Coordinates of N, CA and C and ligand atoms in Angstrom, one line a residue:
X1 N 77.0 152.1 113.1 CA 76.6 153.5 113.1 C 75.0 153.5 112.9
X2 N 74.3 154.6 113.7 CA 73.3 154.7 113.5 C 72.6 155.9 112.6
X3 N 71.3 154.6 111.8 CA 71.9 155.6 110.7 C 69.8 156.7 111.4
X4 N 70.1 157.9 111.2 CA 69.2 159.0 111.7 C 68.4 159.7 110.9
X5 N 67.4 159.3 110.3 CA 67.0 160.1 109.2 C 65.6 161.0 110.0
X6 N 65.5 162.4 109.7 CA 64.8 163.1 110.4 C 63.6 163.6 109.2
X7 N 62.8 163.1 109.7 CA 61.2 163.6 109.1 C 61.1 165.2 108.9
X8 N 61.7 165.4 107.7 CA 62.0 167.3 107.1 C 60.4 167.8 107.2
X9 N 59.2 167.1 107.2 CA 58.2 167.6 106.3 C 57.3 167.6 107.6
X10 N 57.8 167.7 108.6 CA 56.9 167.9 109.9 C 57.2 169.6 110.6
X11 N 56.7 170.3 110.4 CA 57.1 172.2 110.7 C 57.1 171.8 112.4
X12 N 56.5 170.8 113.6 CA 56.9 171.3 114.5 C 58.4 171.1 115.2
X13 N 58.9 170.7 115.8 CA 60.4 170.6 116.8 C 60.1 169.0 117.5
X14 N 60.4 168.5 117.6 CA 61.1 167.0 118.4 C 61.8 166.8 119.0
X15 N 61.7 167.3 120.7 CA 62.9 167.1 121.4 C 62.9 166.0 122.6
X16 N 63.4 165.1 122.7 CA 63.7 163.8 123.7 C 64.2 164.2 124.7
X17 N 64.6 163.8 125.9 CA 65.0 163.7 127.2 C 65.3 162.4 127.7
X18 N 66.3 161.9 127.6 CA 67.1 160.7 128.0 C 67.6 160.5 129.2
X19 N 67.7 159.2 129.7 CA 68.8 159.0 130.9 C 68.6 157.6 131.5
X20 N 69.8 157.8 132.9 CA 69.0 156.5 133.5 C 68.1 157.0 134.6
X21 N 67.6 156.0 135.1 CA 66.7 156.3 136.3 C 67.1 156.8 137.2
X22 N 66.6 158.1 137.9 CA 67.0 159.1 138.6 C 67.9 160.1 138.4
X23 N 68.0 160.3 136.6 CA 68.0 161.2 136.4 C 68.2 162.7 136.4
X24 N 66.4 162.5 136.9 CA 66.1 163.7 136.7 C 65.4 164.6 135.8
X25 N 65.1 163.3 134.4 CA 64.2 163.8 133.8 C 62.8 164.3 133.6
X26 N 62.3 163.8 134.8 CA 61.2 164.6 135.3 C 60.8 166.2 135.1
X27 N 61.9 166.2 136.4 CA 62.0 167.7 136.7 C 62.5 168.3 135.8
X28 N 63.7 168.0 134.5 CA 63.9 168.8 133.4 C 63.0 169.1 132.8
X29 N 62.0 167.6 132.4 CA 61.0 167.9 131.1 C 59.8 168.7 131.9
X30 N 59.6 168.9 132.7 CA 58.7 169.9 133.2 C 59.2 171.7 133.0
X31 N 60.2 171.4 133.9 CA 60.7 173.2 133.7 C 60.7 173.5 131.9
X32 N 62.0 172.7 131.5 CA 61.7 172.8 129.7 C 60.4 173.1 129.4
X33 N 59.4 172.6 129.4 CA 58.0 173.2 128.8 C 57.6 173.9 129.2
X34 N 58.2 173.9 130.6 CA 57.1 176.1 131.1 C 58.2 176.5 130.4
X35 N 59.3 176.1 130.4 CA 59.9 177.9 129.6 C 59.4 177.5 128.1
X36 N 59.7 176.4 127.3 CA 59.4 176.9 126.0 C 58.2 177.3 125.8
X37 N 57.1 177.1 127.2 CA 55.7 177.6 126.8 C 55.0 179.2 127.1
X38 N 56.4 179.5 127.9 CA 57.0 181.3 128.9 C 57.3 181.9 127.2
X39 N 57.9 180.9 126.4 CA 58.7 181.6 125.4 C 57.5 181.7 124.2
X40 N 56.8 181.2 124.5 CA 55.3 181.3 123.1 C 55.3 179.7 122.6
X41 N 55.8 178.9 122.4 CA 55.8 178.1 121.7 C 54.4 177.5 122.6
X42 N 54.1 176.1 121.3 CA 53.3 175.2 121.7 C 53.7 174.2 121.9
X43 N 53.1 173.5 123.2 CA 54.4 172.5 123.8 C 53.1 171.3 123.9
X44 N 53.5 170.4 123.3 CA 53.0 169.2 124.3 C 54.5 168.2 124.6
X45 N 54.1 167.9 126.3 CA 54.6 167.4 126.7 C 54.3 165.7 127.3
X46 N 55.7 165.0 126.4 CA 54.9 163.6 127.0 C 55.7 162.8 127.2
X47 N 56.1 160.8 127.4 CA 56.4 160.2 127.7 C 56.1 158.8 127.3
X48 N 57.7 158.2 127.7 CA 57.5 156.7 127.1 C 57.5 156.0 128.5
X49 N 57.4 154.7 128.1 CA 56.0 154.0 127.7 C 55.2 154.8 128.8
X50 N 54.1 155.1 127.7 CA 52.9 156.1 128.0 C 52.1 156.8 126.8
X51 N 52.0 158.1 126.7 CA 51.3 159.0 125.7 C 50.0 158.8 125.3
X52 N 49.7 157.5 125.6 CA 48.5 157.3 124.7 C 47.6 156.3 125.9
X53 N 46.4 156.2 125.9 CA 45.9 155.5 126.8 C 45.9 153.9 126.6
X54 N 46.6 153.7 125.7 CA 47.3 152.5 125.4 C 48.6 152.5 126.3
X55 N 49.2 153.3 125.9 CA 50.3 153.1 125.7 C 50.4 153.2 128.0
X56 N 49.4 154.1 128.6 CA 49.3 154.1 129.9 C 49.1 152.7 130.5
X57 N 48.3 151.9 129.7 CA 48.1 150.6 130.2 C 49.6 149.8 130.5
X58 N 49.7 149.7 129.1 CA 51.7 149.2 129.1 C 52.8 149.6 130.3
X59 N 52.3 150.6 130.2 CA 53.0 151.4 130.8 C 53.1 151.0 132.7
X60 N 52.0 150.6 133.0 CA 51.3 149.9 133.8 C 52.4 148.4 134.5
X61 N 51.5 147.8 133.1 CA 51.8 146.1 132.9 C 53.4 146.3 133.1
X62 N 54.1 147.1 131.9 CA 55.5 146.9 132.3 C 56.2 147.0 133.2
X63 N 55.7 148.3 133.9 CA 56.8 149.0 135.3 C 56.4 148.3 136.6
X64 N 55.1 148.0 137.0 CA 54.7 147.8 138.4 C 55.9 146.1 138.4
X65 N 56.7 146.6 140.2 CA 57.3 145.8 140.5 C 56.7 144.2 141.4
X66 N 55.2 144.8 141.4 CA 54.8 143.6 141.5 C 53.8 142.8 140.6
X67 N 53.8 143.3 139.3 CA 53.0 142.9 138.4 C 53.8 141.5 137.9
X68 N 53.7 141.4 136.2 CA 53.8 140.0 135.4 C 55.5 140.4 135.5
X69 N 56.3 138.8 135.4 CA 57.4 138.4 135.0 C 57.7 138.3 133.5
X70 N 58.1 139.5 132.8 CA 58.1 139.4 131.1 C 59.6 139.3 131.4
X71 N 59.4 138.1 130.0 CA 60.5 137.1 129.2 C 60.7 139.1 128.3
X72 N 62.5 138.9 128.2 CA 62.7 139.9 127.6 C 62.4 140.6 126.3
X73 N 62.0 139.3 125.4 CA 61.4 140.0 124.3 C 60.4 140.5 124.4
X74 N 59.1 139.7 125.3 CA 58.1 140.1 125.4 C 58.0 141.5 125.8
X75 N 59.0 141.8 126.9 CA 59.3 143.5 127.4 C 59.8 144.2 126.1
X76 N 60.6 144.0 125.3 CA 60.8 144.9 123.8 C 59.7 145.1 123.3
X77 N 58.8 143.8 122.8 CA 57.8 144.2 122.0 C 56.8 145.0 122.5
X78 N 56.6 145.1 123.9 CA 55.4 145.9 124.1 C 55.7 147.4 124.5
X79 N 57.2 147.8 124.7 CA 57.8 148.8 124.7 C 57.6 149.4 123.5
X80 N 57.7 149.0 122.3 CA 57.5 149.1 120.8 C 56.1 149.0 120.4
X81 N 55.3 148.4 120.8 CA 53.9 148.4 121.1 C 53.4 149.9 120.8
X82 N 54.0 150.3 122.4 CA 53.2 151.7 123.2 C 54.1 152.7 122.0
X83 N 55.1 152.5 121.5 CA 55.9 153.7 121.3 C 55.0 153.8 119.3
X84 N 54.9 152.6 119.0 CA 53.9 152.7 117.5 C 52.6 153.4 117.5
X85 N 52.4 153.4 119.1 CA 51.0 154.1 119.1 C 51.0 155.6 119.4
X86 N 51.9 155.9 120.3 CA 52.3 157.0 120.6 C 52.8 157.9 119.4
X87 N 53.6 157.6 118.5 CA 54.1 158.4 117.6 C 52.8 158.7 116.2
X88 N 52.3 157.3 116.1 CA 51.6 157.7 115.1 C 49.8 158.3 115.3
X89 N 49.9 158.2 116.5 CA 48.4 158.6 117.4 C 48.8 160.4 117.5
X90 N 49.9 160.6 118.4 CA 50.1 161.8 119.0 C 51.4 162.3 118.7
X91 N 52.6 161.9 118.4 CA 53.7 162.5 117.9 C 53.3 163.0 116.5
X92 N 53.4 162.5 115.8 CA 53.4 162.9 114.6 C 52.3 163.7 114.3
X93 N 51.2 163.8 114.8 CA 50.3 164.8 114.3 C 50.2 166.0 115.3
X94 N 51.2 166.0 116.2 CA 51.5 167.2 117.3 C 52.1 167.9 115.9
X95 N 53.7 167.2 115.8 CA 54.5 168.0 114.5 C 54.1 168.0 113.4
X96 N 53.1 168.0 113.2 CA 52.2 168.3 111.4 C 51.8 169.6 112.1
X97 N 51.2 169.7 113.0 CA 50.4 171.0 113.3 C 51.7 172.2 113.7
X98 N 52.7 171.9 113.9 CA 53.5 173.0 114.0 C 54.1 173.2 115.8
X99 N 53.8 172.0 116.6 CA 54.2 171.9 117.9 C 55.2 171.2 118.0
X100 N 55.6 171.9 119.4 CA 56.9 171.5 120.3 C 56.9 170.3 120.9
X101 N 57.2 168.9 120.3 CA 56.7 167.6 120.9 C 58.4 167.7 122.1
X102 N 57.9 167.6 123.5 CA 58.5 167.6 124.0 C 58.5 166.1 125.2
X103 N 59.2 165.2 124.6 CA 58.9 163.4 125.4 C 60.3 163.2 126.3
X104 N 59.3 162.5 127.3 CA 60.5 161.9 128.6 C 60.9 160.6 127.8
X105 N 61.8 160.0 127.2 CA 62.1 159.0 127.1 C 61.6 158.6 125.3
X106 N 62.6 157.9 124.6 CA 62.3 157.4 123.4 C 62.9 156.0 123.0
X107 N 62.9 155.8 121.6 CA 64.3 154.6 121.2 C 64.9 154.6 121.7
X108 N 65.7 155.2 122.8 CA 67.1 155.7 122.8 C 66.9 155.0 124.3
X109 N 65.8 154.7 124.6 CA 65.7 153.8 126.2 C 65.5 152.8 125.6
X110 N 65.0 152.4 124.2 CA 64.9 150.9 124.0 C 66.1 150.2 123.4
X111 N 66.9 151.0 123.1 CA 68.5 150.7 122.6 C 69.1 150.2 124.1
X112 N 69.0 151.3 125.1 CA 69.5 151.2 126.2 C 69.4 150.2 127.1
X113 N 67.6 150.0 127.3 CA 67.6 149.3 128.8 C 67.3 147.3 128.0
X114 N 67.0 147.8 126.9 CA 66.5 146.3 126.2 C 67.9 146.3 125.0
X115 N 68.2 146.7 125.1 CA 69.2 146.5 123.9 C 70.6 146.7 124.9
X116 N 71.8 147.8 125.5 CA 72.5 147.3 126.5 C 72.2 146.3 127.7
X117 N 71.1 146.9 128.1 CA 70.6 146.4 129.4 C 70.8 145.0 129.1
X118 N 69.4 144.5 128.5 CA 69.1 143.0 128.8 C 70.0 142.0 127.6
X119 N 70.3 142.7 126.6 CA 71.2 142.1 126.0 C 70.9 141.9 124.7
X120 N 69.6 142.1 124.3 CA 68.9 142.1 123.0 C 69.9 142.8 121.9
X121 N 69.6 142.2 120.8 CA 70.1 143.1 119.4 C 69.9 143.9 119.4
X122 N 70.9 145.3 119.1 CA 70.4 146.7 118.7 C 70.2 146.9 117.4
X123 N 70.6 146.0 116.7 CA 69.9 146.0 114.9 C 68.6 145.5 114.9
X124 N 68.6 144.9 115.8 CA 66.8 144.2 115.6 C 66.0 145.0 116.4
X125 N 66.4 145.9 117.3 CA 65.6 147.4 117.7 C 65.2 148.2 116.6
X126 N 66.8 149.1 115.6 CA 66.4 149.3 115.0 C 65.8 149.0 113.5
X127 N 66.0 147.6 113.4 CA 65.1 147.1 112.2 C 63.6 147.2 112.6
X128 N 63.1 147.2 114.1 CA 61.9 147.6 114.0 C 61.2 148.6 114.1
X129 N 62.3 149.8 114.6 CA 61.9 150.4 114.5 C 61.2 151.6 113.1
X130 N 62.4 151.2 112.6 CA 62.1 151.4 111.0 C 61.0 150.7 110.3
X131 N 60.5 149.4 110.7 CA 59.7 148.9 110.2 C 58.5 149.7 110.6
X132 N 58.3 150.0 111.9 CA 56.8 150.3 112.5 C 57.0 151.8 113.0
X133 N 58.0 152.5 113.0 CA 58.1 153.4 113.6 C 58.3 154.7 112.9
X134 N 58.4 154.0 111.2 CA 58.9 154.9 110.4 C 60.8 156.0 110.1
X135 N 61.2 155.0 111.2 CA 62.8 155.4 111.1 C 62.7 156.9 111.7
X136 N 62.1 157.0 113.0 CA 61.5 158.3 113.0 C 62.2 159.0 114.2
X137 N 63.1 159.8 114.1 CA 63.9 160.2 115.2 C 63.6 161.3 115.7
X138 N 64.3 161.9 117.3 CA 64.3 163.3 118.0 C 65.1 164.2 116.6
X139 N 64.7 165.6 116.5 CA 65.7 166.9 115.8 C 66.4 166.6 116.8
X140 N 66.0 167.0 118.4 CA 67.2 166.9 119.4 C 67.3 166.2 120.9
X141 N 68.2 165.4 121.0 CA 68.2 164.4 122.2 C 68.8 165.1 123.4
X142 N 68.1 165.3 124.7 CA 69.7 165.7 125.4 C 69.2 164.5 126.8
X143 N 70.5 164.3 126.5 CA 70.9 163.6 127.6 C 71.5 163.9 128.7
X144 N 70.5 163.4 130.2 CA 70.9 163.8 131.1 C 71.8 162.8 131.7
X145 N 73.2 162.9 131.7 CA 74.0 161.8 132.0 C 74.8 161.8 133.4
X146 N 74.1 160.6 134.5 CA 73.7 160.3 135.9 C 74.9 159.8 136.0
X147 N 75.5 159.6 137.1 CA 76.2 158.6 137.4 C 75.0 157.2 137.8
X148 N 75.1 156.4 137.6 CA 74.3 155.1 137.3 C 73.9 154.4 139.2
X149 N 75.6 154.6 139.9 CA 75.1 154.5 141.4 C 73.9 155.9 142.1
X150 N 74.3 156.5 141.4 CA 73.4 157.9 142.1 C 72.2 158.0 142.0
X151 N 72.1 157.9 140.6 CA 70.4 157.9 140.1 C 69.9 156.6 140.5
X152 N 70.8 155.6 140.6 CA 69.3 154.1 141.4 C 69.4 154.8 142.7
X153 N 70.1 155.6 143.2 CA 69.5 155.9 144.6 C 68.6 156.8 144.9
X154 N 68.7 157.6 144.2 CA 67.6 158.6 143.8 C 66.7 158.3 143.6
X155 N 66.2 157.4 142.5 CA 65.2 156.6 141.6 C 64.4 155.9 142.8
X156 N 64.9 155.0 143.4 CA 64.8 154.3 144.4 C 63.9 155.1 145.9
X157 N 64.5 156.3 146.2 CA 64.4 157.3 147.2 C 62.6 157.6 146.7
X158 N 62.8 158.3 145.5 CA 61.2 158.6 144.8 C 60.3 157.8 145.0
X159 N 61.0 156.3 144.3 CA 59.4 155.6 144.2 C 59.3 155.7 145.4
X160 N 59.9 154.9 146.6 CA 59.3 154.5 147.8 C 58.5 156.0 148.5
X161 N 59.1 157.3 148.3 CA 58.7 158.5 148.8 C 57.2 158.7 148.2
X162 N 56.9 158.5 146.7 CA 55.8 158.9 146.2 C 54.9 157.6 146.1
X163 N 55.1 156.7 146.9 CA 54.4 155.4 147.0 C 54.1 154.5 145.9
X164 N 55.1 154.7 144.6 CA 54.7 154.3 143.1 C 55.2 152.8 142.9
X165 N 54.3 152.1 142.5 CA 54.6 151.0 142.3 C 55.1 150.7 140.8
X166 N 56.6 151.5 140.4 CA 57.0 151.7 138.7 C 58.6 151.2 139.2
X167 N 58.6 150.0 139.6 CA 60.0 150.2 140.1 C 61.1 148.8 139.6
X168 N 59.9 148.3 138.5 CA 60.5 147.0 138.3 C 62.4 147.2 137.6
X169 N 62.4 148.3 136.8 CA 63.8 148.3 136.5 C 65.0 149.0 137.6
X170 N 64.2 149.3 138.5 CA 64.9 150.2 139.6 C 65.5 148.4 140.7
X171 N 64.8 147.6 140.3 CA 64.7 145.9 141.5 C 66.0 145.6 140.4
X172 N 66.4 145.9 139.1 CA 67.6 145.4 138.5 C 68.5 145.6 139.2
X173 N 70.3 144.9 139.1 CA 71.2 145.6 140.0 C 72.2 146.5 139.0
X174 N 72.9 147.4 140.3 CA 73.3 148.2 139.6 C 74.4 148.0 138.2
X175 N 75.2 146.9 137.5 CA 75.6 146.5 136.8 C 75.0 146.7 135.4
X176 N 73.5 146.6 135.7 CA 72.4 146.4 134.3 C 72.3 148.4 134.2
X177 N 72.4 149.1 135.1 CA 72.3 150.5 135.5 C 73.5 151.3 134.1
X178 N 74.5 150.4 134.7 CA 75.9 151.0 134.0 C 75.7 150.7 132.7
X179 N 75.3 149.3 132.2 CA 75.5 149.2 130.9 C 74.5 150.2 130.1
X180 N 73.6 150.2 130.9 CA 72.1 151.5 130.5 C 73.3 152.8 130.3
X181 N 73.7 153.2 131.1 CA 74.6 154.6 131.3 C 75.3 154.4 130.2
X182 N 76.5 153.6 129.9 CA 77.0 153.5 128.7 C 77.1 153.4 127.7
X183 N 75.5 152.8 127.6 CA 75.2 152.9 126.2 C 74.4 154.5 125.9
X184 N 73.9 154.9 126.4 CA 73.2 156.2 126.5 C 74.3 157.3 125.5
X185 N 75.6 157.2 126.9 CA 76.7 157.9 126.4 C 77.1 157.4 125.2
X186 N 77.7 156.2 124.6 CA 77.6 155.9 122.9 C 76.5 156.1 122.3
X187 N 75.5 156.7 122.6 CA 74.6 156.8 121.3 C 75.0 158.2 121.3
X188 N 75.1 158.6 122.4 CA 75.2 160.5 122.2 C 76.9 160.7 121.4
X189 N 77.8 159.9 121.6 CA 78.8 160.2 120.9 C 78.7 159.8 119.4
X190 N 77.4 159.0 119.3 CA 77.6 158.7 117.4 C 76.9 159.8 117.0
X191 N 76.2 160.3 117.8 CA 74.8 161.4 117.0 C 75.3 162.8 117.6
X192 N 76.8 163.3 117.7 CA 77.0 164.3 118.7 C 76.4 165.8 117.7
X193 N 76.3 165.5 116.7 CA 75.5 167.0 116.1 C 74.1 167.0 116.3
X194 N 73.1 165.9 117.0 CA 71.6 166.1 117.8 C 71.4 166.1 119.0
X195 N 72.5 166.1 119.8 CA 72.3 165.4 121.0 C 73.3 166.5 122.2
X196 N 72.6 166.9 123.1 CA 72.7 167.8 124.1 C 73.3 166.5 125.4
X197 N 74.2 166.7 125.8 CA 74.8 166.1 126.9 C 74.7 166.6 128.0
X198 N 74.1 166.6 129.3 CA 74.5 167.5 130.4 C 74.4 167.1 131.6
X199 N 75.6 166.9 132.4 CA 76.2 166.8 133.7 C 74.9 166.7 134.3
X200 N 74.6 165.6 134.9 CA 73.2 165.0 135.8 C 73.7 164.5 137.2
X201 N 75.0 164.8 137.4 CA 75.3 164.6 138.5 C 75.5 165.7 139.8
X202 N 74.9 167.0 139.4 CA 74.9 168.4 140.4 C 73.4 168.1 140.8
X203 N 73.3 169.3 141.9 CA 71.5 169.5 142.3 C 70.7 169.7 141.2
X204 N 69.8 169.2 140.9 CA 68.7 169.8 140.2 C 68.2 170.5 139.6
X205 N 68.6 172.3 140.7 CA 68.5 173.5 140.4 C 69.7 173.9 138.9
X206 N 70.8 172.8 139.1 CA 71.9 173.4 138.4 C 71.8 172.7 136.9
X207 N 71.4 171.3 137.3 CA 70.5 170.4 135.9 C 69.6 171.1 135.4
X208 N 68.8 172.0 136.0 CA 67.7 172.5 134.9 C 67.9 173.8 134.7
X209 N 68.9 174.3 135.0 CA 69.8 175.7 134.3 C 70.2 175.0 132.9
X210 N 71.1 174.2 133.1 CA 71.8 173.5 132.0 C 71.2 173.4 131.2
X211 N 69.5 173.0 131.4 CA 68.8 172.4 129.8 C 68.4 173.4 129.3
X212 N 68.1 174.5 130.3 CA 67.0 175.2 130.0 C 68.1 176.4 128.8
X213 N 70.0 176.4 129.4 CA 70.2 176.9 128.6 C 70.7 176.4 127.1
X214 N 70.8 175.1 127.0 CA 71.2 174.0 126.4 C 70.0 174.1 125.1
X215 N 69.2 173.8 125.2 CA 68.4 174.2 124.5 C 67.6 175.2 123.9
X216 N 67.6 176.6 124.5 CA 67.6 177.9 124.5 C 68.9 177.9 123.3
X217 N 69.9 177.8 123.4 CA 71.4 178.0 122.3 C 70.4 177.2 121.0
X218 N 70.3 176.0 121.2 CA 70.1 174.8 120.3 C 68.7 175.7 119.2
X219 N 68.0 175.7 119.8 CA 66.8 176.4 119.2 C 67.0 177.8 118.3
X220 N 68.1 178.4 118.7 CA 68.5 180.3 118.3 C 69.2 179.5 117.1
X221 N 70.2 178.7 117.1 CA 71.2 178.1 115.9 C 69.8 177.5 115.0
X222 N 68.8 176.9 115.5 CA 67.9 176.3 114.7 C 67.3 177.7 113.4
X223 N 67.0 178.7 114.8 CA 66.2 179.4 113.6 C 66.9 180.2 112.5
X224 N 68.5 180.4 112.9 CA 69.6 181.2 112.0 C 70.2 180.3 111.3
X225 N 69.8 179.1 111.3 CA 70.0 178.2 110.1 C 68.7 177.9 109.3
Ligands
TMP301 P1 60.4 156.6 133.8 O1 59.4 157.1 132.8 O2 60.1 156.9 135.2 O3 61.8 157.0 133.4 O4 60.4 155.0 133.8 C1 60.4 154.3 132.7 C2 61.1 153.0 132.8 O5 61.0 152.2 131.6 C3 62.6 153.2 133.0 O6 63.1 152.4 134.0 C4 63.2 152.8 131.6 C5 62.2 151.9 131.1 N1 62.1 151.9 129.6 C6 62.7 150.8 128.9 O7 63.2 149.9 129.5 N2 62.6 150.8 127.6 C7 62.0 151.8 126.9 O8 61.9 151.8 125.6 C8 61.4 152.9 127.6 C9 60.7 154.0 126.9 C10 61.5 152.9 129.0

């Protein structure tokens, strides 16, 4: 079991966006912040590995499919890298100030793609993440849950479409896809009281209804509790 301890003493909101590749999280976490930003809130919006101009370099080094061949740990640790910088540079002092940290992607990819995926320990994820990360979780995760052949085709369709050279886990085969999917789905079943689930297998238009009301619900229960 994972155990979730949520940082009480930060007044802004924490919300993640999960999945596998092609998704769709893109286009969620974008719409999501015009509306919570339509709705008044202060949003920053951001992303793993990335957030920080550190964390862009990594971001870099890790994804390009024709960059360096990392040995699997070396791909954890610098995934964990960018994410110690990210939280403690720009997360955490977004939610001191009273903002809507709204991120494409968290732990919950490094459980997945390094931890189901490549086969790594998920206690030794989260033993570090607790070590360096402060045991520091989303208020709320939602997961956009892909069918695993769909989204590498989609994922796949993008990069080549937008000429992006981020494709190194998209060159994985689809097998490593599923176990990413699967585990996604068991984290959302151990944590089903933070974690928004929603059908990523319709158009787009119908996925960003879903979040937009998914979280819209999640937020009104927040403030009447
Ligand atoms: P994306 O930002 O376009 O979703 O791409 C990020 C890629 O990095 C995606 O394939 C998942 C992968 N990733 C990990 O393997 N571990 C992690 O901890 C994170 C944040 C991302």
């Amino acid at each position: 079991m994972i155990d979730r301890r949520i940082m009480q003493s930060y007044r802004g909101v924490f919300i993640v966006v999960e999945g596998c590749d092609g998704s769709g999280k893109g286009s969620a976490v974008a719409a999501l912040g015009a509306h919570l930003m339509a709705l008044g809130h202060d949003v920053l919006l951001t992303r793993e590995p990335g957030g920080t101009d550190e964390g862009l370099e990594l971001r870099r080094l890790l994804l390009s499919a024709e960059g360096a061949i990392w040995d699997e740990g070396a791909e954890l640790l610098l995934m964990i890298a960018a994410r110690i910088q990210h939280v403690k540079r720009v997360i955490q002092p977004a939610l001191a100030a009273g903002r809507v940290v709204l991120c494409d992607r968290y732990v919950g990819s490094t459980l997945a793609y390094q931890g189901a995926g490549r086969g790594l320990s998920q206690e030794m994820i989260l033993m570090l993440h607790r070590q360096f990360v402060d045991d520091f979780w989303p208020d709320l995760t939602v997961l956009l849950d892909v069918d695993a052949r769909l989204g590498l085709t989609r994922s796949r369709a993008r990069l080549v479409e937008q000429g992006l050279d981020e494709g190194r886990f998209e060159d994985l085969d689809l097998a490593f896809h599923q176990r990413v999917g699967d585990d996604f789905r068991a984290q959302a079943g151990r944590c089903q009281d933070r974690t928004l689930v929603i059908d990523a297998n319709p158009t787009m238009d119908i996925v960003r209804e879903a979040v937009l009301n998914g979280v819209d619900a999640w937020l009104a229960e927040r403030v009447v509790a």
